[in-house]
mmCIF file of C-alpha atoms and ligand atoms in Angstrom:
data_model
loop_
_atom_site.group_PDB
_atom_site.id
_atom_site.type_symbol
_atom_site.label_atom_id
_atom_site.label_comp_id
_atom_site.label_asym_id
_atom_site.label_seq_id
_atom_site.Cartn_x
_atom_site.Cartn_y
_atom_site.Cartn_z
ATOM 1 C CA MET A 294 0.000 0.000 0.000
ATOM 2 C CA THR A 295 1.324 3.478 -0.811
ATOM 3 C CA GLU A 296 1.200 6.228 1.826
ATOM 4 C CA THR A 297 -1.676 7.863 -0.011
ATOM 5 C CA GLU A 298 -3.606 4.596 -0.131
ATOM 6 C CA LYS A 299 -3.026 4.103 3.599
ATOM 7 C CA LEU A 300 -4.434 7.566 4.293
ATOM 8 C CA ARG A 301 -7.449 6.817 2.187
ATOM 9 C CA SER A 302 -8.078 3.457 3.838
ATOM 10 C CA ARG A 303 -9.619 4.980 6.969
ATOM 11 C CA PRO A 304 -13.331 4.340 7.471
ATOM 12 C CA LYS A 305 -15.262 6.472 4.999
ATOM 13 C CA ARG A 306 -18.182 8.217 6.625
ATOM 14 C CA LEU A 307 -20.403 11.047 5.556
ATOM 15 C CA ARG A 308 -20.167 14.105 7.766
ATOM 16 C CA ARG A 309 -22.173 16.666 5.823
ATOM 17 C CA CYS A 310 -23.892 17.507 9.076
ATOM 18 C CA GLN A 311 -22.983 16.598 12.644
ATOM 19 C CA LEU A 312 -25.816 17.323 15.090
ATOM 20 C CA SER A 313 -24.851 18.233 18.637
ATOM 21 C CA VAL A 314 -27.248 16.810 21.213
ATOM 22 C CA PRO A 315 -26.953 17.446 24.958
ATOM 23 C CA GLY A 316 -26.414 14.086 26.661
ATOM 24 C CA SER A 317 -28.362 15.293 29.675
ATOM 25 C CA SER A 318 -31.553 15.665 27.629
ATOM 26 C CA GLU A 319 -33.484 12.456 27.126
ATOM 27 C CA LYS A 320 -36.000 14.417 25.062
ATOM 28 C CA MET A 321 -33.435 15.769 22.600
ATOM 29 C CA MET A 322 -31.644 12.431 22.290
ATOM 30 C CA THR A 323 -34.959 10.734 21.489
ATOM 31 C CA LYS A 324 -35.721 13.422 18.920
ATOM 32 C CA ALA A 325 -32.222 13.136 17.393
ATOM 33 C CA SER A 326 -32.468 9.360 17.062
ATOM 34 C CA ALA A 327 -35.234 9.716 14.475
ATOM 35 C CA LEU A 328 -33.648 12.472 12.368
ATOM 36 C CA GLU A 329 -32.291 11.859 8.870
ATOM 37 C CA LEU A 330 -28.685 12.978 8.813
ATOM 38 C CA ASP A 331 -25.160 11.675 8.505
ATOM 39 C CA HIS A 332 -23.823 12.030 12.001
ATOM 40 C CA VAL A 333 -24.942 12.780 15.506
ATOM 41 C CA PHE A 334 -22.849 13.339 18.616
ATOM 42 C CA LEU A 335 -24.195 13.029 22.123
ATOM 43 C CA ASP A 336 -22.491 15.630 24.248
ATOM 44 C CA LEU A 337 -20.912 15.291 27.674
ATOM 45 C CA GLU A 338 -19.012 18.551 27.432
ATOM 46 C CA ASP A 339 -20.261 22.127 27.240
ATOM 47 C CA ALA A 340 -23.948 21.387 26.720
ATOM 48 C CA VAL A 341 -23.963 19.504 30.030
ATOM 49 C CA ALA A 342 -23.620 21.266 33.386
ATOM 50 C CA PRO A 343 -20.860 19.970 35.682
ATOM 51 C CA ASN A 344 -23.369 18.645 38.206
ATOM 52 C CA ALA A 345 -25.184 16.723 35.462
ATOM 53 C CA LYS A 346 -22.160 15.147 33.779
ATOM 54 C CA SER A 347 -22.043 11.950 35.782
ATOM 55 C CA ALA A 348 -25.729 11.204 35.236
ATOM 56 C CA ALA A 349 -25.464 12.154 31.557
ATOM 57 C CA ARG A 350 -22.987 9.332 30.931
ATOM 58 C CA GLY A 351 -25.593 6.802 32.024
ATOM 59 C CA MET A 352 -28.321 8.565 30.048
ATOM 60 C CA ILE A 353 -26.192 8.439 26.895
ATOM 61 C CA VAL A 354 -25.408 4.741 27.356
ATOM 62 C CA GLU A 355 -29.103 4.041 27.822
ATOM 63 C CA ALA A 356 -30.112 6.129 24.798
ATOM 64 C CA LEU A 357 -27.504 4.448 22.592
ATOM 65 C CA ASN A 358 -28.641 0.983 23.652
ATOM 66 C CA ASN A 359 -32.382 1.478 23.741
ATOM 67 C CA LEU A 360 -33.253 3.828 20.882
ATOM 68 C CA THR A 361 -33.233 2.982 17.200
ATOM 69 C CA TRP A 362 -30.841 5.422 15.563
ATOM 70 C CA THR A 363 -31.466 6.795 12.070
ATOM 71 C CA PRO A 364 -28.265 8.911 11.813
ATOM 72 C CA LYS A 365 -25.549 6.826 10.186
ATOM 73 C CA THR A 366 -22.628 7.656 12.466
ATOM 74 C CA LEU A 367 -22.957 7.692 16.246
ATOM 75 C CA CYS A 368 -20.436 9.627 18.285
ATOM 76 C CA VAL A 369 -20.037 10.760 21.887
ATOM 77 C CA ARG A 370 -18.297 14.029 22.668
ATOM 78 C CA ILE A 371 -16.178 13.893 25.810
ATOM 79 C CA ASN A 372 -14.576 16.403 28.156
ATOM 80 C CA ASP A 373 -10.972 17.392 27.529
ATOM 81 C CA VAL A 374 -7.908 15.732 29.044
ATOM 82 C CA GLU A 375 -7.303 18.576 31.492
ATOM 83 C CA THR A 376 -10.613 17.950 33.272
ATOM 84 C CA GLN A 377 -11.460 15.405 35.940
ATOM 85 C CA TYR A 378 -14.122 13.919 33.639
ATOM 86 C CA CYS A 379 -12.229 12.731 30.588
ATOM 87 C CA TYR A 380 -11.085 9.232 31.544
ATOM 88 C CA GLU A 381 -14.385 8.296 33.152
ATOM 89 C CA ASP A 382 -16.282 9.602 30.121
ATOM 90 C CA ILE A 383 -14.326 7.212 27.920
ATOM 91 C CA VAL A 384 -14.447 4.231 30.290
ATOM 92 C CA GLU A 385 -18.179 4.495 30.962
ATOM 93 C CA ILE A 386 -19.251 5.163 27.383
ATOM 94 C CA VAL A 387 -17.081 2.477 25.822
ATOM 95 C CA THR A 388 -17.934 -0.077 28.512
ATOM 96 C CA GLY A 389 -21.653 0.619 28.185
ATOM 97 C CA ALA A 390 -21.978 1.204 24.457
ATOM 98 C CA GLY A 391 -18.658 0.343 22.804
ATOM 99 C CA GLU A 392 -20.328 -1.903 20.225
ATOM 100 C CA ILE A 393 -22.754 0.842 19.223
ATOM 101 C CA ILE A 394 -20.648 3.972 18.919
ATOM 102 C CA ASP A 395 -18.507 4.615 15.867
ATOM 103 C CA THR A 396 -16.357 7.395 17.258
ATOM 104 C CA ILE A 397 -15.372 9.414 20.329
ATOM 105 C CA MET A 398 -14.964 13.157 19.897
ATOM 106 C CA LEU A 399 -12.223 14.772 21.975
ATOM 107 C CA THR A 400 -12.604 18.437 22.907
ATOM 108 C CA LYS A 401 -9.979 21.178 23.271
ATOM 109 C CA ALA A 402 -7.025 19.105 22.059
ATOM 110 C CA LYS A 403 -3.846 21.147 22.369
ATOM 111 C CA SER A 404 -1.250 18.627 21.243
ATOM 112 C CA ALA A 405 -0.792 15.140 19.861
ATOM 113 C CA HIS A 406 -0.363 13.874 23.434
ATOM 114 C CA ASP A 407 -3.965 14.734 24.191
ATOM 115 C CA VAL A 408 -5.197 12.622 21.291
ATOM 116 C CA MET A 409 -2.840 9.789 22.235
ATOM 117 C CA PHE A 410 -4.329 9.676 25.730
ATOM 118 C CA VAL A 411 -7.672 8.816 24.160
ATOM 119 C CA HIS A 412 -6.066 6.484 21.630
ATOM 120 C CA LEU A 413 -4.257 4.422 24.293
ATOM 121 C CA LEU A 414 -7.245 4.245 26.603
ATOM 122 C CA LEU A 415 -9.321 2.964 23.685
ATOM 123 C CA ASP A 416 -6.622 0.342 22.961
ATOM 124 C CA GLN A 417 -6.914 -0.908 26.523
ATOM 125 C CA LEU A 418 -10.697 -0.902 26.648
ATOM 126 C CA GLU A 419 -11.112 -2.606 23.290
ATOM 127 C CA GLN A 420 -8.755 -5.360 24.461
ATOM 128 C CA LYS A 421 -10.475 -5.786 27.791
ATOM 129 C CA LEU A 422 -13.992 -5.768 26.362
ATOM 130 C CA GLY A 423 -13.134 -7.757 23.240
ATOM 131 C CA LEU A 424 -14.788 -5.189 21.000
ATOM 132 C CA LYS A 425 -14.959 -6.113 17.337
ATOM 133 C CA ASN A 426 -15.191 -2.613 15.901
ATOM 134 C CA ARG A 427 -12.295 -0.229 16.233
ATOM 135 C CA ILE A 428 -13.542 3.082 17.638
ATOM 136 C CA GLY A 429 -12.451 6.168 15.719
ATOM 137 C CA ILE A 430 -11.442 9.533 17.144
ATOM 138 C CA GLU A 431 -12.757 12.925 16.068
ATOM 139 C CA CYS A 432 -10.966 15.909 17.476
ATOM 140 C CA LEU A 433 -11.896 19.513 18.070
ATOM 141 C CA ILE A 434 -9.315 22.160 17.290
ATOM 142 C CA GLU A 435 -10.594 25.047 19.394
ATOM 143 C CA GLU A 436 -7.646 26.314 21.431
ATOM 144 C CA VAL A 437 -4.885 28.518 20.053
ATOM 145 C CA GLU A 438 -2.358 25.822 21.070
ATOM 146 C CA GLY A 439 -4.348 23.224 19.124
ATOM 147 C CA MET A 440 -4.374 25.455 16.063
ATOM 148 C CA MET A 441 -0.619 25.983 16.348
ATOM 149 C CA ASN A 442 -0.097 22.216 16.601
ATOM 150 C CA VAL A 443 -2.765 21.179 14.129
ATOM 151 C CA GLU A 444 -0.292 19.552 11.748
ATOM 152 C CA GLU A 445 1.209 17.344 14.440
ATOM 153 C CA ILE A 446 -2.250 16.511 15.803
ATOM 154 C CA ALA A 447 -3.574 15.552 12.362
ATOM 155 C CA ALA A 448 -0.709 13.098 11.877
ATOM 156 C CA CYS A 449 -0.583 11.479 15.306
ATOM 157 C CA SER A 450 -3.096 8.616 15.385
ATOM 158 C CA ASP A 451 -4.510 6.142 12.898
ATOM 159 C CA ARG A 452 -7.749 6.244 14.878
ATOM 160 C CA LEU A 453 -8.248 9.895 13.899
ATOM 161 C CA GLU A 454 -10.953 10.362 11.292
ATOM 162 C CA CYS A 455 -11.745 14.036 11.407
ATOM 163 C CA LEU A 456 -10.813 17.409 12.847
ATOM 164 C CA VAL A 457 -13.452 19.969 13.682
ATOM 165 C CA PHE A 458 -12.817 23.696 13.780
ATOM 166 C CA GLY A 459 -14.609 24.809 16.955
ATOM 167 C CA MET A 460 -14.966 28.547 16.508
ATOM 168 C CA GLY A 461 -16.791 29.178 19.802
ATOM 169 C CA ASP A 462 -14.010 28.220 22.167
ATOM 170 C CA TYR A 463 -11.441 29.203 19.577
ATOM 171 C CA SER A 464 -12.603 32.808 19.507
ATOM 172 C CA ALA A 465 -12.434 32.891 23.321
ATOM 173 C CA SER A 466 -8.990 31.298 23.303
ATOM 174 C CA GLN A 467 -7.714 33.950 20.904
ATOM 175 C CA ALA A 468 -9.582 36.690 22.839
ATOM 176 C CA MET A 469 -11.531 37.685 19.745
ATOM 177 C CA ASN A 470 -14.081 40.394 20.273
ATOM 178 C CA LEU A 471 -17.286 38.591 19.253
ATOM 179 C CA ARG A 472 -20.724 38.322 20.763
ATOM 180 C CA SER A 473 -22.049 35.016 19.434
ATOM 181 C CA VAL A 474 -20.582 31.619 18.528
ATOM 182 C CA GLY A 475 -19.674 31.328 14.881
ATOM 183 C CA GLY A 476 -20.993 34.778 14.074
ATOM 184 C CA ASP A 477 -19.432 36.926 11.408
ATOM 185 C CA GLY A 478 -16.561 39.270 12.079
ATOM 186 C CA GLY A 479 -18.549 42.522 11.806
ATOM 187 C CA SER A 480 -15.866 44.987 10.828
ATOM 188 C CA TYR A 481 -13.552 42.179 9.729
ATOM 189 C CA PRO A 482 -14.747 41.358 6.226
ATOM 190 C CA PRO A 483 -15.166 39.213 4.354
ATOM 191 C CA ASP A 484 -14.549 36.037 6.369
ATOM 192 C CA LEU A 485 -13.165 36.026 9.898
ATOM 193 C CA TRP A 486 -12.679 32.245 9.818
ATOM 194 C CA HIS A 487 -10.743 32.060 6.594
ATOM 195 C CA TYR A 488 -7.323 31.436 8.124
ATOM 196 C CA PRO A 489 -8.141 28.772 10.741
ATOM 197 C CA ARG A 490 -10.490 26.909 8.364
ATOM 198 C CA TYR A 491 -7.900 26.930 5.617
ATOM 199 C CA LYS A 492 -5.093 25.820 7.943
ATOM 200 C CA LEU A 493 -7.134 23.006 9.479
ATOM 201 C CA THR A 494 -8.354 21.833 6.077
ATOM 202 C CA ILE A 495 -4.810 21.569 4.750
ATOM 203 C CA ALA A 496 -3.692 19.560 7.812
ATOM 204 C CA CYS A 497 -6.659 17.229 7.385
ATOM 205 C CA ARG A 498 -6.234 16.668 3.670
ATOM 206 C CA ALA A 499 -2.520 15.951 4.064
ATOM 207 C CA ASN A 500 -3.400 13.178 6.511
ATOM 208 C CA GLY A 501 -6.554 11.693 4.982
ATOM 209 C CA LEU A 502 -8.885 13.221 7.602
ATOM 210 C CA ASP A 503 -12.267 14.881 7.169
ATOM 211 C CA PRO A 504 -12.223 18.636 7.870
ATOM 212 C CA VAL A 505 -15.469 19.713 9.567
ATOM 213 C CA ASP A 506 -16.716 23.168 10.442
ATOM 214 C CA GLY A 507 -18.134 23.826 13.917
ATOM 215 C CA PRO A 508 -21.265 25.530 15.221
ATOM 216 C CA TYR A 509 -23.260 28.594 14.282
ATOM 217 C CA ALA A 510 -25.228 29.565 17.369
ATOM 218 C CA ASN A 511 -27.780 32.005 15.937
ATOM 219 C CA PHE A 512 -29.964 29.190 14.614
ATOM 220 C CA ARG A 513 -32.857 31.411 13.546
ATOM 221 C CA ASN A 514 -30.621 33.049 10.899
ATOM 222 C CA GLU A 515 -30.755 30.397 8.200
ATOM 223 C CA GLN A 516 -29.270 32.563 5.462
ATOM 224 C CA ALA A 517 -26.145 33.330 7.490
ATOM 225 C CA PHE A 518 -25.810 29.652 8.389
ATOM 226 C CA ARG A 519 -26.024 28.730 4.708
ATOM 227 C CA THR A 520 -23.317 31.256 3.859
ATOM 228 C CA GLU A 521 -21.026 29.719 6.492
ATOM 229 C CA CYS A 522 -21.699 26.238 5.052
ATOM 230 C CA GLU A 523 -20.876 27.476 1.558
ATOM 231 C CA ARG A 524 -17.594 28.987 2.731
ATOM 232 C CA GLY A 525 -16.482 25.715 4.317
ATOM 233 C CA ASN A 526 -17.638 23.707 1.320
ATOM 234 C CA VAL A 527 -15.581 25.752 -1.142
ATOM 235 C CA LEU A 528 -12.446 25.239 0.961
ATOM 236 C CA GLY A 529 -12.821 21.462 0.916
ATOM 237 C CA MET A 530 -14.455 20.925 4.283
ATOM 238 C CA VAL A 531 -16.891 17.998 4.291
ATOM 239 C CA GLY A 532 -19.599 19.353 6.567
ATOM 240 C CA LYS A 533 -20.751 21.581 9.386
ATOM 241 C CA TRP A 534 -22.283 21.122 12.813
ATOM 242 C CA ALA A 535 -25.906 21.732 13.585
ATOM 243 C CA ILE A 536 -26.871 22.756 17.087
ATOM 244 C CA HIS A 537 -30.580 22.793 16.214
ATOM 245 C CA PRO A 538 -32.635 20.533 13.926
ATOM 246 C CA SER A 539 -33.483 23.502 11.657
ATOM 247 C CA GLN A 540 -29.847 23.647 10.518
ATOM 248 C CA ILE A 541 -29.584 20.020 9.404
ATOM 249 C CA ASP A 542 -31.123 20.124 5.933
ATOM 250 C CA ILE A 543 -29.197 23.246 4.966
ATOM 251 C CA ALA A 544 -25.836 21.662 5.822
ATOM 252 C CA GLN A 545 -26.730 18.321 4.240
ATOM 253 C CA GLU A 546 -27.719 20.135 1.047
ATOM 254 C CA VAL A 547 -24.782 22.539 0.780
ATOM 255 C CA PHE A 548 -22.226 19.792 1.407
ATOM 256 C CA SER A 549 -23.752 17.510 -1.256
ATOM 257 C CA PRO A 550 -22.698 17.986 -4.878
ATOM 258 C CA SER A 551 -25.602 18.927 -7.138
ATOM 259 C CA VAL A 552 -27.017 16.228 -9.429
ATOM 260 C CA LYS A 553 -25.877 18.305 -12.414
ATOM 261 C CA SER A 554 -22.287 18.625 -11.151
ATOM 262 C CA VAL A 555 -22.089 14.861 -10.594
ATOM 263 C CA GLU A 556 -23.432 14.152 -14.095
ATOM 264 C CA ASP A 557 -20.978 16.633 -15.586
ATOM 265 C CA ALA A 558 -18.072 15.149 -13.607
ATOM 266 C CA ARG A 559 -18.837 11.615 -14.751
ATOM 267 C CA HIS A 560 -19.323 12.785 -18.330
ATOM 268 C CA GLN A 561 -16.064 14.763 -18.386
ATOM 269 C CA LYS A 562 -14.131 11.922 -16.775
ATOM 270 C CA GLN A 563 -15.425 9.519 -19.422
ATOM 271 C CA ALA A 564 -14.576 11.942 -22.214
ATOM 272 C CA TYR A 565 -11.079 12.345 -20.797
ATOM 273 C CA ALA A 566 -10.525 8.587 -20.593
ATOM 274 C CA GLU A 567 -11.475 8.326 -24.275
ATOM 275 C CA ALA A 568 -9.180 11.247 -25.131
ATOM 276 C CA LEU A 569 -6.237 9.548 -23.409
ATOM 277 C CA GLU A 570 -6.847 6.442 -25.533
ATOM 278 C CA ALA A 571 -6.580 8.703 -28.567
ATOM 279 C CA GLY A 572 -3.316 10.166 -27.231
ATOM 280 C CA LEU A 573 -4.689 13.554 -26.079
ATOM 281 C CA GLY A 574 -3.797 15.005 -22.668
ATOM 282 C CA ALA A 575 -6.004 18.113 -22.651
ATOM 283 C CA ILE A 576 -9.397 18.341 -24.335
ATOM 284 C CA ASN A 577 -12.402 20.593 -24.770
ATOM 285 C CA VAL A 578 -15.569 19.158 -23.201
ATOM 286 C CA ASP A 579 -18.551 21.433 -23.907
ATOM 287 C CA GLY A 580 -16.363 24.551 -23.740
ATOM 288 C CA VAL A 581 -14.396 23.511 -20.626
ATOM 289 C CA MET A 582 -10.746 22.468 -20.676
ATOM 290 C CA VAL A 583 -10.268 19.050 -19.110
ATOM 291 C CA ASP A 584 -6.786 17.758 -18.291
ATOM 292 C CA ALA A 585 -5.191 15.496 -15.686
ATOM 293 C CA ALA A 586 -5.552 18.078 -12.878
ATOM 294 C CA SER A 587 -9.209 18.706 -13.641
ATOM 295 C CA VAL A 588 -9.857 14.983 -13.566
ATOM 296 C CA ARG A 589 -8.508 14.911 -9.989
ATOM 297 C CA ILE A 590 -10.976 17.656 -9.051
ATOM 298 C CA LEU A 591 -13.783 15.780 -10.816
ATOM 299 C CA GLN A 592 -12.811 12.603 -8.978
ATOM 300 C CA ASN A 593 -13.405 14.343 -5.632
ATOM 301 C CA ILE A 594 -16.965 15.112 -6.733
ATOM 302 C CA ILE A 595 -17.475 11.560 -7.978
ATOM 303 C CA ASP A 596 -16.079 10.031 -4.752
ATOM 304 C CA LYS A 597 -18.406 12.153 -2.659
ATOM 305 C CA ALA A 598 -21.381 11.244 -4.874
ATOM 306 C CA ASP A 599 -20.493 7.541 -4.582
ATOM 307 C CA LEU A 600 -20.320 7.817 -0.790
ATOM 308 C CA ILE A 601 -23.728 9.517 -0.712
ATOM 309 C CA GLY A 602 -25.117 6.989 -3.182
ATOM 310 C CA MET A 603 -25.976 9.541 -5.878
HETATM 311 N N1 COA B 712 -30.948 17.964 19.189
HETATM 312 C C1 COA B 712 -32.142 17.350 19.204
HETATM 313 N N2 COA B 712 -33.303 18.016 19.346
HETATM 314 C C2 COA B 712 -33.234 19.356 19.481
HETATM 315 C C3 COA B 712 -32.007 20.041 19.479
HETATM 316 C C4 COA B 712 -30.836 19.299 19.334
HETATM 317 N N3 COA B 712 -29.627 19.875 19.316
HETATM 318 N N4 COA B 712 -32.249 21.359 19.619
HETATM 319 C C5 COA B 712 -33.579 21.501 19.711
HETATM 320 N N5 COA B 712 -34.189 20.295 19.650
HETATM 321 C C6 COA B 712 -35.611 20.016 19.659
HETATM 322 C C7 COA B 712 -36.336 20.645 20.845
HETATM 323 O O1 COA B 712 -36.308 19.764 21.946
HETATM 324 C C8 COA B 712 -37.711 20.846 20.283
HETATM 325 O O2 COA B 712 -38.368 19.590 20.289
HETATM 326 P P1 COA B 712 -39.988 19.507 20.319
HETATM 327 O O3 COA B 712 -40.463 20.189 19.078
HETATM 328 O O4 COA B 712 -40.249 18.039 20.341
HETATM 329 O O5 COA B 712 -40.393 20.206 21.567
HETATM 330 C C9 COA B 712 -37.454 21.188 18.823
HETATM 331 O O6 COA B 712 -36.176 20.635 18.521
HETATM 332 C C10 COA B 712 -37.452 22.661 18.539
HETATM 333 O O7 COA B 712 -36.541 23.303 19.420
HETATM 334 P P2 COA B 712 -36.715 24.827 19.847
HETATM 335 O O8 COA B 712 -37.883 24.967 20.759
HETATM 336 O O9 COA B 712 -36.705 25.653 18.628
HETATM 337 O O10 COA B 712 -35.376 25.105 20.615
HETATM 338 P P3 COA B 712 -35.096 24.956 22.180
HETATM 339 O O11 COA B 712 -35.344 26.271 22.821
HETATM 340 O O12 COA B 712 -35.789 23.765 22.734
HETATM 341 O O13 COA B 712 -33.523 24.655 22.193
HETATM 342 C C11 COA B 712 -31.213 25.123 22.240
HETATM 343 C C12 COA B 712 -32.577 25.604 21.762
HETATM 344 C C13 COA B 712 -30.150 26.014 21.657
HETATM 345 C C14 COA B 712 -31.157 25.168 23.785
HETATM 346 C C15 COA B 712 -31.024 23.666 21.732
HETATM 347 O O14 COA B 712 -31.184 23.706 20.344
HETATM 348 C C16 COA B 712 -29.751 22.989 22.127
HETATM 349 O O15 COA B 712 -29.566 22.583 23.283
HETATM 350 N N6 COA B 712 -28.859 22.785 21.155
HETATM 351 C C17 COA B 712 -27.621 22.046 21.338
HETATM 352 C C18 COA B 712 -26.613 22.822 22.148
HETATM 353 C C19 COA B 712 -25.300 22.124 22.149
HETATM 354 O O16 COA B 712 -25.215 20.915 21.942
HETATM 355 N N7 COA B 712 -24.206 22.872 22.428
HETATM 356 C C20 COA B 712 -22.879 22.311 22.433
HETATM 357 C C21 COA B 712 -22.239 22.288 21.093
HETATM 358 S S1 COA B 712 -21.960 23.866 20.406
HETATM 359 MG MG1 MG B 713 -15.917 23.942 22.605
#
């Protein structure tokens, strides 16, 4: 296997939308279980008050075991390694629902060591419990230290599947002057998040990980949410969080290629294959130049469409 093939051999999951659901809310977990979307994560971190965290672990285990889940990927978000909660979050969730969850999401990672703590604990638990499925790690980059070390973090563990840019904590960590999570930069046009999104996306792509964009708190502003989705999508991110059900369909739509673009990509790829047979390296397909580089871009669209089943 070449290095590139190894990178691409990680589990392939859709992450057009990841819905955050407070693990202390039985009502919201029940609601989330019936929603059509790619990915849901049950939260033990910021959506759960400190005095509710211990009980929330049990509630999450119960919800994972007893509900029928429509979302394709099931994840639990845990507290960071500098808290008293982290190890017990992992032990209790994996012991109670290790066969059901696909991934664990680590918060506030600052360095590769933080991710390796989770990685090694999962090694031990999987051995002890005899779990058949290997549990993946998703990791939030939301501290300035994490953003500085994002390249080393992205490369550190073969359990890692995705990095999420968490702009809420990130803006606090950088002491940005903002009023709401994920909101625009006001007098900082056109896109306050350009640099961290771009940086994280490069680190992900170089290591075969999915780059995901974090929350937008003002959930009644659907147009602004759509704009944020479009910005991430152009950069090569695969999806965005939803903190409210009203955001799901927008993210799922924006991060899906259009039917027309998939048809065009398949058509152009076919035309290019025929051109190569005829000894041509660059051709005109309906007024668009197609060469080897454009076929790589087209292949990204086709791969995504295949994963979605389009
Ligand atoms: N997951 C599942 N269901 C949710 C949900 C979520 N994230 N957010 C809202 N709902 C449900 C509500 O329970 C309500 O259900 P109902 O119609 O059966 O009563 C319905 O969707 C509509 O919700 P609405 O009344 O508009 O919002 P709310 O005031 O109940 O909740 C928030 C607003 C922000 C408190 C809530 O959306 C929330 O807790 N979001 C997640 C926060 C989070 O996870 N933060 C951490 C990551 S950034
Ligand atoms: Mg956070």
